[in-house]
Amino acid sequence: MARVVVDVMLKPEILDPQGQAVQRALPRLGFEGVSDVRQGKRFELEVDGPVDDSALARIHELAESFLANTVIEDFTVKVEEVKAEAGK
Amino acid sequence: MTARIGVVTFPGSLDDRDTQRAIRLAGAEPVALWHKDKDLKQVDAVVLPGGFSYGDYLRAGAISRFSPVMETVIEQAKAGLPVLGICNGFQVLTEAHLLPGGMLGNDHLHFICRDQKLRVENATTSWTSDYESGQEIHIPLKNMDGRYVADEYTLDKLEAEGRVAFRYLDFNPNGSLRDIAGITNEAGNVVGLMPHPEHAVEPLIGTGRTDGLPFFTSILKKLVNA
């Protein structure tokens, strides 16, 4: 078992009003010094079997065609080691 | 024989019935199409109606775009089948890359519902030939994700090729770049817009005008004269 994380962000040149709303709320919470916030999406894919090159290539294709719309968004794919959790 | 115009129903479509009604009022025959069915029932044109297909999960139109019916719609649209996407249908068309650019949440982050003034910029497409270029019309607008975006190169190209079909007038309701309300593909058979022409086809309801009806008479004339 492995976890593959796909992060999707709006392209930098595209306005992100949700991120702006979050940023504007920060001073009210007493949190100063953050000049910009951009909000994205994170997908965690639990993959059966080994995450080899061909599995990663397929996930890349999935991210490019479905999880992200590359007209407006950028994405990254990374493999995350899943630690053997106690009690499982 | 009149023209047969298909209207796709996705889970979460809202305006499929209104669109069928508008098609009937224009004098064509509406044909109900189902998202799970690849068969287009030999229709002469297709409308993707408004609503919130698949709850707008992931991105508006992103899941509908992979539905069985869209496989056939995409293939035939590329071969010249006239396709109109209204609101959520426009979002599906950009997600399917039948139209360039993408749709994002309104810049003010609120749902908006209003009578919207538009200018018809291109009256040569399959769906706009009954308008005159430069004509100003009022039709209802109601959406959450109505902000049209594309890169500068694409926007310049759309403008240069006359592919901005409709522009918002007086008020930009969602932050769409260059006030773009609707666009067409190069061939003019695929058109998408955010406002709802199917809600402005009878004097009794909606804006009290019938400014949306020419969408449906345009396509009818094109198909009948073909």
mmCIF file of N, CA and C in Angstrom, chain B residues 8 22 52 62 133 169-170 210 212:
data_model
loop_
_atom_site.group_PDB
_atom_site.id
_atom_site.type_symbol
_atom_site.label_atom_id
_atom_site.label_comp_id
_atom_site.label_asym_id
_atom_site.label_seq_id
_atom_site.Cartn_x
_atom_site.Cartn_y
_atom_site.Cartn_z
ATOM 1 N N VAL B 8 -29.785 17.074 -23.279
ATOM 2 C CA VAL B 8 -29.226 16.064 -22.386
ATOM 3 C C VAL B 8 -29.660 16.328 -20.946
ATOM 4 N N ALA B 22 -38.541 25.603 -24.862
ATOM 5 C CA ALA B 22 -38.077 26.675 -25.747
ATOM 6 C C ALA B 22 -37.918 26.152 -27.177
ATOM 7 N N PHE B 52 -26.794 21.876 -12.025
ATOM 8 C CA PHE B 52 -25.596 21.566 -11.233
ATOM 9 C C PHE B 52 -25.307 20.075 -11.386
ATOM 10 N N ALA B 62 -16.935 18.898 -14.645
ATOM 11 C CA ALA B 62 -15.767 18.019 -14.778
ATOM 12 C C ALA B 62 -16.142 16.542 -14.830
ATOM 13 N N SER B 133 -25.550 41.395 -35.466
ATOM 14 C CA SER B 133 -24.296 41.698 -34.784
ATOM 15 C C SER B 133 -24.422 43.057 -34.096
ATOM 16 N N LEU B 169 -22.941 43.593 -20.751
ATOM 17 C CA LEU B 169 -22.998 45.041 -20.912
ATOM 18 C C LEU B 169 -23.379 45.688 -19.588
ATOM 19 N N ASP B 170 -22.850 46.854 -19.324
ATOM 20 C CA ASP B 170 -23.153 47.686 -18.144
ATOM 21 C C ASP B 170 -22.601 47.123 -16.835
ATOM 22 N N THR B 210 -38.719 38.274 -25.226
ATOM 23 C CA THR B 210 -38.444 36.979 -25.847
ATOM 24 C C THR B 210 -37.059 37.002 -26.491
ATOM 25 N N GLY B 212 -34.432 35.498 -25.860
ATOM 26 C CA GLY B 212 -33.676 34.254 -25.936
ATOM 27 C C GLY B 212 -34.132 33.351 -27.075
#
